[in-house]
Coordinates of C-alpha atoms and ligand atoms in Angstrom, one line a residue:
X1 CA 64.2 -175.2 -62.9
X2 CA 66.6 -176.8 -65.3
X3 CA 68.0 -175.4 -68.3
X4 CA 69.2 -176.9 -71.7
X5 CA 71.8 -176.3 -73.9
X6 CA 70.6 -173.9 -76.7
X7 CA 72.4 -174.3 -80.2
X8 CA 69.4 -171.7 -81.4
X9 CA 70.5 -169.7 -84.4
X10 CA 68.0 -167.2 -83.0
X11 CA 66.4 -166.3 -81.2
X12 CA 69.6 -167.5 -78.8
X13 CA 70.6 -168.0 -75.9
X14 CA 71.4 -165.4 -73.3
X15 CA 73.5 -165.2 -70.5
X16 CA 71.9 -166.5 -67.6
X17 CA 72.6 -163.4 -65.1
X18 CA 71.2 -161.2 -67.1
X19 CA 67.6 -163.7 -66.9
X20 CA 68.1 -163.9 -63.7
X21 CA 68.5 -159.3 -62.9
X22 CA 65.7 -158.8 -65.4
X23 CA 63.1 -161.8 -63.3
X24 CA 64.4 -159.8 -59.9
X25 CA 63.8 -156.4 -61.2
X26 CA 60.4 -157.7 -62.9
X27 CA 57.6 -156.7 -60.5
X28 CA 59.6 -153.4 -59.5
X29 CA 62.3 -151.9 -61.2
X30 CA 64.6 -150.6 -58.8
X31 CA 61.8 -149.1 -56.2
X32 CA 59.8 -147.7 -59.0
X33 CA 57.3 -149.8 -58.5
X34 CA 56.9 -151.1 -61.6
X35 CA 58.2 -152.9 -64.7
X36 CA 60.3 -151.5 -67.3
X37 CA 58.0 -153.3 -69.2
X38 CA 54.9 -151.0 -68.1
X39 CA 56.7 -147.5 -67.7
X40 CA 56.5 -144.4 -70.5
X41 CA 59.9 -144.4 -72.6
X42 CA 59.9 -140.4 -71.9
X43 CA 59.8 -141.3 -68.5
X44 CA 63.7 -139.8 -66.0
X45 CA 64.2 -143.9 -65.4
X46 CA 63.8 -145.1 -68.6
X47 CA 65.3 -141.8 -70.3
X48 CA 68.8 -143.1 -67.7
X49 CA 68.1 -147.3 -69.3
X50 CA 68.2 -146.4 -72.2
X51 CA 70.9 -143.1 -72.6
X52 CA 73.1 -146.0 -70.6
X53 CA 72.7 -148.6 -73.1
X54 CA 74.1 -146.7 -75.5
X55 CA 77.1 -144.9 -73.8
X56 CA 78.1 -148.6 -73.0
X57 CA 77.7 -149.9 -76.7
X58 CA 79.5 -146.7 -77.4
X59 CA 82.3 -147.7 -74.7
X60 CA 82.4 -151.5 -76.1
X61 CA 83.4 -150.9 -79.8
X62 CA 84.8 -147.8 -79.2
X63 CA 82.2 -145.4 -81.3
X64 CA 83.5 -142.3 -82.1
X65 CA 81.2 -139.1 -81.8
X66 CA 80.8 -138.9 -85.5
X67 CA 78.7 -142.2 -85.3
X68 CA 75.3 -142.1 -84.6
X69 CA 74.0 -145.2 -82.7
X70 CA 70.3 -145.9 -83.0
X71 CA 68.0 -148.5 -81.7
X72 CA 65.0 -149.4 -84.0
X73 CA 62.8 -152.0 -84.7
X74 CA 61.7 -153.9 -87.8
X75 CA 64.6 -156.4 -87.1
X76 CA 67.4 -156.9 -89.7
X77 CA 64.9 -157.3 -92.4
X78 CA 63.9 -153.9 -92.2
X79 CA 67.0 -152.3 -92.8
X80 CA 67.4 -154.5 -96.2
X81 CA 64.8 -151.3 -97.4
X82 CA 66.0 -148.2 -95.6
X83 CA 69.7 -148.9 -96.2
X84 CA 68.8 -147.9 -100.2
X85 CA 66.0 -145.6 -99.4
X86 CA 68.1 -143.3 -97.3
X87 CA 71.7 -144.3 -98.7
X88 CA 71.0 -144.4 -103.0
X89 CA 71.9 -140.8 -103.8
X90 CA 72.9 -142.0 -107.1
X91 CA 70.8 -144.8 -107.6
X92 CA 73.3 -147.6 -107.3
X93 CA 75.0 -150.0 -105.2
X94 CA 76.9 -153.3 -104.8
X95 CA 76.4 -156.3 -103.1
X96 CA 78.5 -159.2 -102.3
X97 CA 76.2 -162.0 -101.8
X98 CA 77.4 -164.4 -99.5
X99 CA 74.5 -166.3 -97.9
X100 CA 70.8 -166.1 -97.7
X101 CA 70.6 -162.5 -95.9
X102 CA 72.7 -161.2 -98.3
X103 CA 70.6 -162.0 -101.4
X104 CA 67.7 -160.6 -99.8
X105 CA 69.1 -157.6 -99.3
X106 CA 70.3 -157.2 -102.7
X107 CA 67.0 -157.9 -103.8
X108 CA 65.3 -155.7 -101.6
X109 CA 67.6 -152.8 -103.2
X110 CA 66.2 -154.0 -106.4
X111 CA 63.3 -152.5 -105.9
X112 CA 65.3 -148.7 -104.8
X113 CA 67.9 -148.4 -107.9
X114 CA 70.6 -150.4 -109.7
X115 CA 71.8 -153.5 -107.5
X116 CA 74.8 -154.7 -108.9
X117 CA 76.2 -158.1 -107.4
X118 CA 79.8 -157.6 -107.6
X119 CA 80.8 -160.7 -106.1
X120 CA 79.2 -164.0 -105.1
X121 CA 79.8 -167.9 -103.2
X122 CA 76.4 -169.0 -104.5
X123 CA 78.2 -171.3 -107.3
X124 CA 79.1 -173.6 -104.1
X125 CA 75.9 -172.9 -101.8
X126 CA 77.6 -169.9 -100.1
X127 CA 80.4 -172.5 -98.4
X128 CA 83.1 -169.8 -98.8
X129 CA 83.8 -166.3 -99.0
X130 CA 85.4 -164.6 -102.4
X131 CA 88.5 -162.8 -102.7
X132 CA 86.9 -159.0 -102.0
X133 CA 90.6 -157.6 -102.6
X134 CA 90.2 -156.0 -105.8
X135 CA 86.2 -156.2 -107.0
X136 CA 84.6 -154.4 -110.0
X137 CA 83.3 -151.6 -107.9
X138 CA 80.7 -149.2 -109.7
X139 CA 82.3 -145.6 -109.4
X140 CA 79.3 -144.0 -109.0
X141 CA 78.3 -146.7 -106.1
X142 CA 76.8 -145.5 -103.0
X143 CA 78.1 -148.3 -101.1
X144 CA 79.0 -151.7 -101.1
X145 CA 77.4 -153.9 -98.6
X146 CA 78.4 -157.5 -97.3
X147 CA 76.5 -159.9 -94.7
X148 CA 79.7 -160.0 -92.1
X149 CA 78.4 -163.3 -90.8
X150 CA 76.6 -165.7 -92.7
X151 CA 74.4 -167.2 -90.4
X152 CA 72.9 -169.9 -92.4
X153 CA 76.1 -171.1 -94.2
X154 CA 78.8 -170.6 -90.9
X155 CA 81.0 -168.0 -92.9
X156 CA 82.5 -165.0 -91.9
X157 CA 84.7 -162.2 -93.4
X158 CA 88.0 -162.2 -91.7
X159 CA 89.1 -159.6 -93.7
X160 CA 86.9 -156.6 -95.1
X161 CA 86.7 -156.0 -98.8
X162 CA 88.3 -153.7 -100.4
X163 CA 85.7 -151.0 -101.4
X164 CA 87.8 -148.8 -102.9
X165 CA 86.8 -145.6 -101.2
X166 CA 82.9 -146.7 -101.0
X167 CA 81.0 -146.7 -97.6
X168 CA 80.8 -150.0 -96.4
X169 CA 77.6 -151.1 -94.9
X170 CA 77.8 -154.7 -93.1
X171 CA 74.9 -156.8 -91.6
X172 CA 76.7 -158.3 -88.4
X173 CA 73.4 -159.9 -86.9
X174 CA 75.2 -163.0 -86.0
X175 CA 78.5 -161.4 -85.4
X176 CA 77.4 -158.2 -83.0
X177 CA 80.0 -157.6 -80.2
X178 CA 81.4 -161.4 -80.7
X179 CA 84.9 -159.6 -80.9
X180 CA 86.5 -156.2 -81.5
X181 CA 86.0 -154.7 -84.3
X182 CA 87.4 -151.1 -85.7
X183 CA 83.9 -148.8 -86.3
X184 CA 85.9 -146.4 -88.4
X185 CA 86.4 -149.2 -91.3
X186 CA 82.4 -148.8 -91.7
X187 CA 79.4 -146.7 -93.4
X188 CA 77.1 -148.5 -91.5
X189 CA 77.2 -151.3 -89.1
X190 CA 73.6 -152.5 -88.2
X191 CA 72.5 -155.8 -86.8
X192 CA 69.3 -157.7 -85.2
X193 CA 70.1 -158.4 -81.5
X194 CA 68.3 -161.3 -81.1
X195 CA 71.3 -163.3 -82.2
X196 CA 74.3 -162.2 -79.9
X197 CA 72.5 -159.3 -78.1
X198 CA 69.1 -159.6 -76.4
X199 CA 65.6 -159.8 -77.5
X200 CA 63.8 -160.1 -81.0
X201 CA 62.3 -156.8 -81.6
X202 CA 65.8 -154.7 -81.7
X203 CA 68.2 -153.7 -84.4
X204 CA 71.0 -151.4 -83.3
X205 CA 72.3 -149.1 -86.2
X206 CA 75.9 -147.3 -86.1
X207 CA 76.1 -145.1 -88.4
X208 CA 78.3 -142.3 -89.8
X209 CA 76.5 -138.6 -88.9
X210 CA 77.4 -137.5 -92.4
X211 CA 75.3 -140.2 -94.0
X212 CA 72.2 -139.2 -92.4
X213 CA 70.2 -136.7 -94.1
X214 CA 67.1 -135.6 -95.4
X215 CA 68.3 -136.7 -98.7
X216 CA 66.6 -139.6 -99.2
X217 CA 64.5 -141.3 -102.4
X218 CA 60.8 -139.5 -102.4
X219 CA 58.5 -141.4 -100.9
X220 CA 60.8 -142.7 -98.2
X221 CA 58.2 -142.9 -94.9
X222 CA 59.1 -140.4 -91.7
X223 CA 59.6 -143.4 -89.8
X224 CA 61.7 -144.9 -92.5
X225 CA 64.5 -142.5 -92.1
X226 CA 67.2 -142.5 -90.0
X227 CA 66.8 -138.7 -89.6
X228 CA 64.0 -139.0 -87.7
X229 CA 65.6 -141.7 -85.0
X230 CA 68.8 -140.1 -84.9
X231 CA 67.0 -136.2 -84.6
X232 CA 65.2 -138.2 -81.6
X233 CA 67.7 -140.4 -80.2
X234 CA 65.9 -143.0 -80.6
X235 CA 62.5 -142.0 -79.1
X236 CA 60.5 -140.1 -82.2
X237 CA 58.1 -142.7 -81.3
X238 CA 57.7 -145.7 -78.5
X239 CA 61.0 -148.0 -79.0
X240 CA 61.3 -151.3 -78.2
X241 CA 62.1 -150.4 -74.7
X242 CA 62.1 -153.6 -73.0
X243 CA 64.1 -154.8 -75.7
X244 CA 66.9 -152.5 -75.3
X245 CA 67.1 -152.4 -71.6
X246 CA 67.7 -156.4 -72.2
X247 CA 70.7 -155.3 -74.4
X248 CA 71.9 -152.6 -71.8
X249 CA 72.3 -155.6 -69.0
X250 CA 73.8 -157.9 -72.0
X251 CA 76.3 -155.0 -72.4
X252 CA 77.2 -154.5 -68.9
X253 CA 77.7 -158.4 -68.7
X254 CA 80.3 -157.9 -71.8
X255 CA 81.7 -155.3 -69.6
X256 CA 82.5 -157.3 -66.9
X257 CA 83.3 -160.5 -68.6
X258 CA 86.4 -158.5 -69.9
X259 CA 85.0 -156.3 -73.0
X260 CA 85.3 -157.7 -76.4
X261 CA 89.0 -158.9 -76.4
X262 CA 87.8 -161.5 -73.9
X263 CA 84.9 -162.2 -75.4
X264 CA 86.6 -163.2 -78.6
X265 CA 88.9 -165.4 -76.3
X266 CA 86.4 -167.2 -75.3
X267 CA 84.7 -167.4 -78.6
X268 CA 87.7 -168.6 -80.4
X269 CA 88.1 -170.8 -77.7
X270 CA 84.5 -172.3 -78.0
X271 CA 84.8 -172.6 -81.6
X272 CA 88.3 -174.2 -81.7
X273 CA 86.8 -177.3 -79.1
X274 CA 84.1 -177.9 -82.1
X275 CA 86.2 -177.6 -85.4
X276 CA 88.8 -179.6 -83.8
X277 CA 86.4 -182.3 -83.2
X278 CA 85.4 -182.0 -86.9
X279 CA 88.5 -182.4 -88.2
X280 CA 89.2 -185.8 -87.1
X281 CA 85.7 -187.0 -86.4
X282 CA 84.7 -189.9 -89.2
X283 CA 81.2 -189.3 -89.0
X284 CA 80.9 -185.5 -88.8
X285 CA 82.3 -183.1 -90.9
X286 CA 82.2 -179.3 -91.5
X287 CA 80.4 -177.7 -94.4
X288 CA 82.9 -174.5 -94.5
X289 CA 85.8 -174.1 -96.1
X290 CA 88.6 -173.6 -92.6
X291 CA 89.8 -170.2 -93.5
X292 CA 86.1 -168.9 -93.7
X293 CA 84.6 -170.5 -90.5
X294 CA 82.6 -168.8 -88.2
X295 CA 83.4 -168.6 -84.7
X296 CA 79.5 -168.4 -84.1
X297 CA 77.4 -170.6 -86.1
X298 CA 78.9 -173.8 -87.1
X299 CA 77.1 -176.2 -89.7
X300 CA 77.9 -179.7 -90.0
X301 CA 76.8 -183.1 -91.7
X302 CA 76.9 -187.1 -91.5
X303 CA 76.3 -187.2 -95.0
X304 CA 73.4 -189.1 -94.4
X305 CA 70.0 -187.4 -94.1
X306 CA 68.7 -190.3 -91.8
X307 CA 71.7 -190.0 -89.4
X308 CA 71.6 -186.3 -89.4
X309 CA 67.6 -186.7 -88.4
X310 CA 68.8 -189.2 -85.8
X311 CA 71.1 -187.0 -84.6
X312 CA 68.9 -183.9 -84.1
X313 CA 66.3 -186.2 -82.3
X314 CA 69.3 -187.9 -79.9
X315 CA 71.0 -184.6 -79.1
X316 CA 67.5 -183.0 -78.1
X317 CA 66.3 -185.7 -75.8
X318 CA 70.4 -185.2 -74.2
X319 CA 69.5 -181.5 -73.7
X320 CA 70.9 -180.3 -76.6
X321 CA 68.2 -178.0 -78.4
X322 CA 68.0 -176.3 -81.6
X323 CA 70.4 -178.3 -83.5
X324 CA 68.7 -178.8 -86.5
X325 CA 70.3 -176.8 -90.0
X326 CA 68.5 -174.1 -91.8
X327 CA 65.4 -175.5 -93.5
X328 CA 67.2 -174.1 -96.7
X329 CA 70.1 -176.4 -95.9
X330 CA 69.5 -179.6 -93.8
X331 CA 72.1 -180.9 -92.0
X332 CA 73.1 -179.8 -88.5
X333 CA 74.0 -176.0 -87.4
X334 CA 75.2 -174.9 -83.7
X335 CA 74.9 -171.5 -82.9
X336 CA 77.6 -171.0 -80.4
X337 CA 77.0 -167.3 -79.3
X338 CA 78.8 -165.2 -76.5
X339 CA 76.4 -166.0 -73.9
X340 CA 77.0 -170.2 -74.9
X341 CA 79.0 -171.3 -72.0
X342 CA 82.1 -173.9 -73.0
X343 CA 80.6 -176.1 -71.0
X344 CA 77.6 -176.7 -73.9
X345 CA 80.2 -176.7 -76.7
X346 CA 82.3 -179.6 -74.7
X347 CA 78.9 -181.3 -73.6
X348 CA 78.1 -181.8 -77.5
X349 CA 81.4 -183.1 -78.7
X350 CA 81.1 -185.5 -76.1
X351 CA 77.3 -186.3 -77.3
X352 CA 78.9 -186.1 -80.7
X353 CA 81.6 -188.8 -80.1
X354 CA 78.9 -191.1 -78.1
X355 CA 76.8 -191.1 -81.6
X356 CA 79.7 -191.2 -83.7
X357 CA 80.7 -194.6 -81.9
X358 CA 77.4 -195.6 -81.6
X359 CA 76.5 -195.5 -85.3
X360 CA 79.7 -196.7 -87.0
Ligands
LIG401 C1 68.7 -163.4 -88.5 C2 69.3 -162.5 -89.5 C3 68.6 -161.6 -90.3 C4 67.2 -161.4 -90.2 O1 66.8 -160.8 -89.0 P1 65.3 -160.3 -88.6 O2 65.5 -159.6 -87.4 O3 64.5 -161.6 -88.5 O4 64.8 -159.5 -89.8 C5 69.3 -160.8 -91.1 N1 70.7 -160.9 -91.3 C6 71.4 -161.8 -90.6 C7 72.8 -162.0 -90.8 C8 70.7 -162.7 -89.7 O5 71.4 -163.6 -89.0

């Protein structure tokens, strides 16, 4: 068996214990005789997989019991609909469109009531993120949502706009347990786990109890409504259940690497190794402006579309995978998630600095 380095912006890597349970515990899950993968979701073991998942998200960030966690499926995308179908009581909401995921959502909310983007980083392909301290926020907005962590472009909000009294609903795909973060500050806090989590296939949505209601625009599908999951915790109909008992060994793997004050340590401490290199490399450079930098995804260029081919096909053939940019912006991107060990981040600065030399 050998294993590469995977820069994958996701689908991503995972941590390699947790592979290594879920192929032990494939053919027979703990003397069941069977997989998770084959046994009913109303079943006593998998009612305990997945009841155990959540208390430990819920131990992680700290939920509180007004927060309803719920674990759906549609991926990310999905939720660019339901978040206006069950949250527009008035029709209208703003958007701070910061990268690709953003503007889709705001478009997708188009389509629901009056989208109103209050604030964008388009006018310099999304290489920053605006001051959010004092925004044109509609009064009769039903919320204001932001991407947390731009995936594509390698920002991230370090600080959380100021709403103004409006629920704040947040995308952190690409952010998701990555570091702590205060649950109380949020409407919603939803997020595709196949970046920092587990397997495609799972969103996770936490969510304030009093915004879940059977208010919601007509029309809105039964199993579009959050009502329905959160009425059923989770199982109104078959979940994703391999999915999430993926996410309930990444979770316990959080656990005992320290919770998420050490995996921000270690984070910081992956992404510091790369930006450093960056900033005095003559080749490479970052796309982001440095107060806006991701401690996940991290884009850079050569300024040469030739080099930065070159440099995609060398790194792969070193064991380096996935290193190519977003087709939407070329260039190199390394996803650096809590499950990359620092030992891939310090094996491609040291791949970096051989190329750099070698194609002065
Ligand atoms: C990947 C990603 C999405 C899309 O996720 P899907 O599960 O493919 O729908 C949305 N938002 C962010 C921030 C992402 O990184």
């Amino acid at each position: 068996m050998s294993r590469v380095y995977n820069f994958s912006a996701g689908p991503a890597v995972l941590p390699e214990e947790v592979l290594k349970e879920a192929a032990d515990e494939m053919m027979d899950y703990r003397g069941c005789g069977m997989s998770v993968m084959e046994m009913s979701h109303r079943s006593k073991v998998y009612d305990e997989i997945i009841k155990t998942a959540e208390a430990d998200l819920r131990s992680l960030l700290s939920i509180p019991d007004d927060y309803e966690v719920m674990f759906l499926q549609g991926g990310a995308s999905q939720q660019f609909a339901m978040i206006p179908m069950n949250l527009m009581k008035n029709k209208v909401a703003d958007y701070i469109v910061t990268g690709q995921w953003a503007k889709k959502a705001y478009q997708e909310a188009q389509i629901y009531g009056k989208a109103n983007k209050i604030a964008s980083s388009e006018d310099k392909t999304f290489s920053y993120i605006p001051d959010c301290s004092d925004l044109p926020i509609s009064p009769d907005a039903d919320y204001v949502y932001i991407c947390e962590n731009n995936t594509i472009y390698g920002t991230k909000f370090k600080t959380l706009p100021n709403t103004k009294g409006k629920e704040l609903v947040s995308d952190v795909s690409s952010c998701f347990l990555s570091e702590p973060v205060d649950i109380t500050k949020y409407g919603v806090m939803y997020g595709g786990v196949q970046k920092n989590i587990g397997p495609a296939g799972v969103v996770i949505v936490i969510m304030k109890k009093s915004l879940i209601t059977e208010d919601v625009l007509p029309g809105t599908p039964t199993m579009l409504k959050y009502k329905t999951h959160a009425d059923a915790q989770s199982l109104y109909n078959t979940p994703p259940a391999y999915g999430i008992y993926i996410c309930g060994k990444v979770f316990k793997w959080i656990q005992k690497m320290g919770g998420l004050e050490a995996m921000k340590k270690h984070n910081e401490e992956k992404a510091k190794i790369l930006y450093d290199f960056l900033d005095e490399s003559s080749l490479f450079k970052g796309t982001v402006v440095p107060k806006d930098r991701s401690l996940m995804n991290v884009p850079f260029i050569t300024g040469n579309e030739e080099l930065d081919a070159k440099f995609v096909k060398e790194s792969k053939a070193a064991g380096l995978e996935n290193l190519k940019g977003h087709r939407s912006v070329g260039g190199m991107r390394a996803s650096i998630y809590n499950a990359m060990p620092i030992e891939g981040v310090k094996a491609l600065v040291e791949f970096m600095k051989k190329f750099e030399t070698e194609n002065k």
